[in-house]
mmCIF file of C-alpha atoms in Angstrom:
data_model
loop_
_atom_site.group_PDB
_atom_site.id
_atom_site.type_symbol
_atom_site.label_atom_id
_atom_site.label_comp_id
_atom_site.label_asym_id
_atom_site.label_seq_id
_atom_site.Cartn_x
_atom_site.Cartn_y
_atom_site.Cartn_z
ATOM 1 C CA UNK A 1 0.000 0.000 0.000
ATOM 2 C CA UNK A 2 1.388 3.632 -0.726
ATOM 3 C CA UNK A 3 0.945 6.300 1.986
ATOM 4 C CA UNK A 4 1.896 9.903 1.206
ATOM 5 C CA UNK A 5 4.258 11.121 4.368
ATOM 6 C CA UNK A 6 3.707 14.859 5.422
ATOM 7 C CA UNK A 7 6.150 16.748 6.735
ATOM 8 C CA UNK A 8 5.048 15.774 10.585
ATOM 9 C CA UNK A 9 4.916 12.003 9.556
ATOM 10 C CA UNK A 10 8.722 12.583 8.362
ATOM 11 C CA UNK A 11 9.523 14.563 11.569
ATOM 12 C CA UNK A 12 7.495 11.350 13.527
ATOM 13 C CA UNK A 13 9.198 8.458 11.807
ATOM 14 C CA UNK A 14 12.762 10.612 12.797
ATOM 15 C CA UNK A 15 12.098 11.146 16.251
ATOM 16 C CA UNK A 16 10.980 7.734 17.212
ATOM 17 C CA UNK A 17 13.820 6.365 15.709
ATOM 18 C CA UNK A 18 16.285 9.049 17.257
ATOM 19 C CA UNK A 19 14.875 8.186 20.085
ATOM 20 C CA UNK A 20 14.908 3.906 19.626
ATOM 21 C CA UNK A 21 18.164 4.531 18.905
ATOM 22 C CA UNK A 22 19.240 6.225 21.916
ATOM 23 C CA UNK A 23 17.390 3.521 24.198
ATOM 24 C CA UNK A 24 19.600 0.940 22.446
ATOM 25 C CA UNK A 25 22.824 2.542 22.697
ATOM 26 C CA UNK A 26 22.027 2.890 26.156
ATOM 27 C CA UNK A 27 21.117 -0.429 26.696
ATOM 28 C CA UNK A 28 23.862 -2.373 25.043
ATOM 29 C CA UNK A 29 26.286 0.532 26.549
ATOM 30 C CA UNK A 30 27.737 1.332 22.626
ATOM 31 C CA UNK A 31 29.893 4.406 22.847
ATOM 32 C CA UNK A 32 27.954 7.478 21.686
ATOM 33 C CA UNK A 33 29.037 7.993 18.293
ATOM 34 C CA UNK A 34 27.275 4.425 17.814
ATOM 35 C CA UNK A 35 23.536 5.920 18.131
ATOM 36 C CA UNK A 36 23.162 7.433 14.211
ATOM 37 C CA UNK A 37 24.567 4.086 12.827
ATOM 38 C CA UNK A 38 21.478 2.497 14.910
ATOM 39 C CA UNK A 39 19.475 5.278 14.309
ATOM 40 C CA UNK A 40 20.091 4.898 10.303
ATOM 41 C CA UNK A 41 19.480 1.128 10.833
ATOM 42 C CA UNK A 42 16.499 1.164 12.423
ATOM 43 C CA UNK A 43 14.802 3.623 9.718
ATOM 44 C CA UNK A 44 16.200 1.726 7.000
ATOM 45 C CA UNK A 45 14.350 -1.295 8.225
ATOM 46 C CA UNK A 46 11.088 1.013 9.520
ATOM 47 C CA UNK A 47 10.993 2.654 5.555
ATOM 48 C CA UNK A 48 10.714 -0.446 4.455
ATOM 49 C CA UNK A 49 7.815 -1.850 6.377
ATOM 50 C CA UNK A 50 6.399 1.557 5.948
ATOM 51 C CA UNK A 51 3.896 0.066 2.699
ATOM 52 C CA UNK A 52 2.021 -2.403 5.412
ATOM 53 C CA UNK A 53 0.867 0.698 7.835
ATOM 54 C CA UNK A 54 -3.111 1.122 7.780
ATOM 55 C CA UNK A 55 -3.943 4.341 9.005
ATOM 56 C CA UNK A 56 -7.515 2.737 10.326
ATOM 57 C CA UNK A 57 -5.629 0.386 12.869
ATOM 58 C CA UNK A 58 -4.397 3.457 14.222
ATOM 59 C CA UNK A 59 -1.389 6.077 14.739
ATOM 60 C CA UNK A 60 1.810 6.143 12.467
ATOM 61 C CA UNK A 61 3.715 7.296 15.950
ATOM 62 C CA UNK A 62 2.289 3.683 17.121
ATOM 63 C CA UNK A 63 3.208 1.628 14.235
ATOM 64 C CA UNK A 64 6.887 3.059 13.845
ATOM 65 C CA UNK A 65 7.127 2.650 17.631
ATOM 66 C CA UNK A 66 6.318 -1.436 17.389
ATOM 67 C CA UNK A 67 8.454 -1.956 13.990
ATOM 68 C CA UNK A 68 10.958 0.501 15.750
ATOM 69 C CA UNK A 69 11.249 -2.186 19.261
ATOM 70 C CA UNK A 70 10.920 -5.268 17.387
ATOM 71 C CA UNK A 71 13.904 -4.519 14.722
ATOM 72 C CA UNK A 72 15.868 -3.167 18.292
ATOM 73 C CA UNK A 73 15.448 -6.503 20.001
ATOM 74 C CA UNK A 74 16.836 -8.326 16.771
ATOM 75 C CA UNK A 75 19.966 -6.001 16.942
ATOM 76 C CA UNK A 76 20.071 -6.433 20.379
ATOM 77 C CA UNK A 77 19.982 -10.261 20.024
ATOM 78 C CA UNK A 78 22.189 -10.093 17.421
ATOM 79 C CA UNK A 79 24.932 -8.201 19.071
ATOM 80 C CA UNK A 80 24.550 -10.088 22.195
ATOM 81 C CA UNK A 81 25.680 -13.282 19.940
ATOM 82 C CA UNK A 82 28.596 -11.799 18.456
ATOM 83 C CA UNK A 83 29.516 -10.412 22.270
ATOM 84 C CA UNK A 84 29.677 -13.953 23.444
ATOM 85 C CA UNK A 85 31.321 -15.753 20.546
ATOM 86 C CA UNK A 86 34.385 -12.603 21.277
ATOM 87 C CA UNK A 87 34.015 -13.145 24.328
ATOM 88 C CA UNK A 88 32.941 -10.201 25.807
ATOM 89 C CA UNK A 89 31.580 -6.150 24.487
ATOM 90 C CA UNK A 90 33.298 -5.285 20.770
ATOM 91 C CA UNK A 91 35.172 -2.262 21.263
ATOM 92 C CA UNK A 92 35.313 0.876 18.768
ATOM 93 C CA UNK A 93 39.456 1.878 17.896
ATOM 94 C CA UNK A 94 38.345 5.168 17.838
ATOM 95 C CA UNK A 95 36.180 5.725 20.902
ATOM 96 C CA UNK A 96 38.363 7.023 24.197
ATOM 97 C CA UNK A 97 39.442 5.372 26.234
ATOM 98 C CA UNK A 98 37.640 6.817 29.466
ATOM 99 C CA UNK A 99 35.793 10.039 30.080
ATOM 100 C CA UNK A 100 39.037 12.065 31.494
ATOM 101 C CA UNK A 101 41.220 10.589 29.114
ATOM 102 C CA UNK A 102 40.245 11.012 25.381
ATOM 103 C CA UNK A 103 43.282 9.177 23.151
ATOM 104 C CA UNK A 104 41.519 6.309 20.878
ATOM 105 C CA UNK A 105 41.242 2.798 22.126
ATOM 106 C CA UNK A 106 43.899 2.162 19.295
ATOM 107 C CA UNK A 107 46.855 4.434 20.275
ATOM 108 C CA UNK A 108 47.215 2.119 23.763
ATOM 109 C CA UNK A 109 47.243 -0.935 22.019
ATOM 110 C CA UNK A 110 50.844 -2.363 21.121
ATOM 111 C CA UNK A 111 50.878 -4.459 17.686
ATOM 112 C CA UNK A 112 52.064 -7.525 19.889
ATOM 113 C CA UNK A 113 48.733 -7.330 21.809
ATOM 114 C CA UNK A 114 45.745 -6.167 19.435
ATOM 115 C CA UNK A 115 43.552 -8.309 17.533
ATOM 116 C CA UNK A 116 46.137 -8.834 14.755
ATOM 117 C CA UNK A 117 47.853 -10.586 17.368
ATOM 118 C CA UNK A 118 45.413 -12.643 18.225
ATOM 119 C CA UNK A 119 44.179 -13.686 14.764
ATOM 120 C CA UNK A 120 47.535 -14.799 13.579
ATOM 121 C CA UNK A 121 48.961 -11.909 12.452
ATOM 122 C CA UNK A 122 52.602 -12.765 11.281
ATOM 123 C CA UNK A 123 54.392 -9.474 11.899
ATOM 124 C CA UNK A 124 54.143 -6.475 13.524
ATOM 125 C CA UNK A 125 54.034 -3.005 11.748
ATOM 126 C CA UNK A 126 57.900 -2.332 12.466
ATOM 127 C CA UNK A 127 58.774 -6.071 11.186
ATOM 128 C CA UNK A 128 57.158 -5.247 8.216
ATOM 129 C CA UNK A 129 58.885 -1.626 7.743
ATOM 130 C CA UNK A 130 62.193 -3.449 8.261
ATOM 131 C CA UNK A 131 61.569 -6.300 5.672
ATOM 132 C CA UNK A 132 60.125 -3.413 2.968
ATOM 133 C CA UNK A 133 63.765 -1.657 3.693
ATOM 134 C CA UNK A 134 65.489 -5.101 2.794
ATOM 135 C CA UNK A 135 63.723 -5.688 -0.196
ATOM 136 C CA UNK A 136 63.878 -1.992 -1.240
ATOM 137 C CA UNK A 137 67.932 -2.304 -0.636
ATOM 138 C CA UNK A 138 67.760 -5.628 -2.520
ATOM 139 C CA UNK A 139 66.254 -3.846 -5.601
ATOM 140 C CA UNK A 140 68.220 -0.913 -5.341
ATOM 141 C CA UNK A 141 71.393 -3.321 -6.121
ATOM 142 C CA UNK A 142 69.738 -4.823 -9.185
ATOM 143 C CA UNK A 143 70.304 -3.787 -12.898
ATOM 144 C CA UNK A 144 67.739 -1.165 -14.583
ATOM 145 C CA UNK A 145 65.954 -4.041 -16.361
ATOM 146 C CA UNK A 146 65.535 -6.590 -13.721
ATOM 147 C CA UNK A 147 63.709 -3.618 -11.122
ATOM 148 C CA UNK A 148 61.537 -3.360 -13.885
ATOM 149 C CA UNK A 149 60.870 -6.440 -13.846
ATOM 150 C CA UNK A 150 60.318 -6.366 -10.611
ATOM 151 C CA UNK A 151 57.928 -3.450 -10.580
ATOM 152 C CA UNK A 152 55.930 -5.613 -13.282
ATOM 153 C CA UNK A 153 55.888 -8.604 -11.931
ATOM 154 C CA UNK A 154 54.160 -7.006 -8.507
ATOM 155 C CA UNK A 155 51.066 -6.029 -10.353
ATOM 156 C CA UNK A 156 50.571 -8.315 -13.991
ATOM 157 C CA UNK A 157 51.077 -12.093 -14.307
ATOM 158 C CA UNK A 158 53.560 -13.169 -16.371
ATOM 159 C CA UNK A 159 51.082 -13.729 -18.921
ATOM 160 C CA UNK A 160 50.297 -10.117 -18.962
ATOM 161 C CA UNK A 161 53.999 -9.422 -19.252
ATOM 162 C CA UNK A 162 54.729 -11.669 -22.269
ATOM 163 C CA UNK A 163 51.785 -9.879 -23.268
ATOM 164 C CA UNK A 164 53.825 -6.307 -22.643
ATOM 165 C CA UNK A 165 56.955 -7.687 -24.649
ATOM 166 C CA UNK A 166 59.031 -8.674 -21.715
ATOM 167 C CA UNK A 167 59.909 -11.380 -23.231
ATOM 168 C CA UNK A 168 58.791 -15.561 -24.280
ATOM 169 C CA UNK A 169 57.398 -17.174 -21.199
ATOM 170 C CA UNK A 170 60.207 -19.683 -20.886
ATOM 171 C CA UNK A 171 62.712 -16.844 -20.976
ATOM 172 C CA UNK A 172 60.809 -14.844 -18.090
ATOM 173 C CA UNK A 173 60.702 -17.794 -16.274
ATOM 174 C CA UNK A 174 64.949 -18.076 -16.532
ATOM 175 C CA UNK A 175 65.060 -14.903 -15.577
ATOM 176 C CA UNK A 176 62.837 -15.668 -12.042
ATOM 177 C CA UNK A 177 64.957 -18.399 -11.661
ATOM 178 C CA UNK A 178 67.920 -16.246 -11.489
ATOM 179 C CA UNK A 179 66.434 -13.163 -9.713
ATOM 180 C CA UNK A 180 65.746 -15.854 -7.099
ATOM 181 C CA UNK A 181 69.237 -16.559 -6.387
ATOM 182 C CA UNK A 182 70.418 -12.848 -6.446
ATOM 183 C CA UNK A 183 67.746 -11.328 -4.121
ATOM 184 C CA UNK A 184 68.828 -14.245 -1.664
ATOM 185 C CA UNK A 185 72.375 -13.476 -1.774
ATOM 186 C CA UNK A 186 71.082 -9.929 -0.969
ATOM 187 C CA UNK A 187 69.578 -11.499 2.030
ATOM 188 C CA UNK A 188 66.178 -11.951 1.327
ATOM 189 C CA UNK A 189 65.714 -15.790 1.244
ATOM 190 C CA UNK A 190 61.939 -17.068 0.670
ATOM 191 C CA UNK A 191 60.996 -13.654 1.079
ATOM 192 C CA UNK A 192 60.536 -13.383 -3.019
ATOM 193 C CA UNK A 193 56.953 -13.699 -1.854
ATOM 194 C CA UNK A 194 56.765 -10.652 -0.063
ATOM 195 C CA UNK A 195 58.294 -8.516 -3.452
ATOM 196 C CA UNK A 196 55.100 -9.219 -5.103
ATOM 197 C CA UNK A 197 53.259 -7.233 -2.190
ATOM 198 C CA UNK A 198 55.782 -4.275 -1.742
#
């Protein structure tokens, strides 16, 4: 069914989801900056159950105010699950870290101990500056054409190069072979991989 909104129905649906919002925040204790995101979810999901309101069963303030609690208790529920399989409240980087103190959540955190850490992350942020430096002075000592090689080879297949007249396939794959050996006497080992990415 299409209903034509006035400006007071706009103003209605705005406030009761303003004000949804701020009753979930609250409830699930989100830092404040949380309450538009809700507040934006919540409409989203009121907008579109907007076409089943009848205007005889009564108030638009009433109906927005049931579709606005219901679609809260499913975030609620649904943020309570992902709390527990954590294990424990989700924390925002950027919200401060208490009241007096207002440096993000993410400046306290050493690289050792954040959730890169504890999803397996294989190096911290000054590993991986010292291992770009390495491969940077690794490249710096080859010839013109093999660093741009290089360069190529970290964003086309070889393919795509024999493509760019690089050279035959069989002769780019020489070439690897013997890039291989260099960058390692240079120091870099099995890190060939990590040329691709730098």
């Amino acid at each position: 069914m299409r209903i034509e909104l006035s400006p007071d129905h706009v103003d209605t649906i705005i406030t009761e989801a303003e004000a949804a919002a701020g009753r979930l925040q609250r409830k699930l204790g989100l830092p404040a900056c949380d309450r538009e995101d809700l507040a934006q979810d919540l409409l989203i999901d009121l907008l579109r159950r907007l076409p089943a309101y009848d205007p005889a069963r009564g108030s638009l303030g009433a109906f927005a105010g049931l579709i606005l609690r219901n679609q809260s208790s499913r975030i609620a529920l649904r943020m309570r699950r992902e709390r527990r399989a954590w294990g424990g409240p989700m924390l925002s980087l950027d919200a401060p870290i208490r009241e007096d103190d207002t440096r993000p959540l993410a400046e306290t955190i050493a690289d050792d101990q954040g959730l890169g850490a504890w999803l397996g992350q294989s190096a911290t942020a000054i590993e991986h500056t010292e291992r770009r430096c390495a491969i940077e002075g690794a490249l710096g000592q080859l010839p013109e054409d093999d660093r741009r090689l290089c360069a190529a080879l970290s964003t086309r297949s070889v393919s795509a190069l024999v493509a760019d007249g690089f050279g035959s396939r069989s002769a780019l794959y020489r070439r690897l072979a013997d890039l291989r050996h260099v960058l390692t006497a240079h120091g870099l080992g099995p890190a060939w991989d990590d040329l691709a990415s730098a």
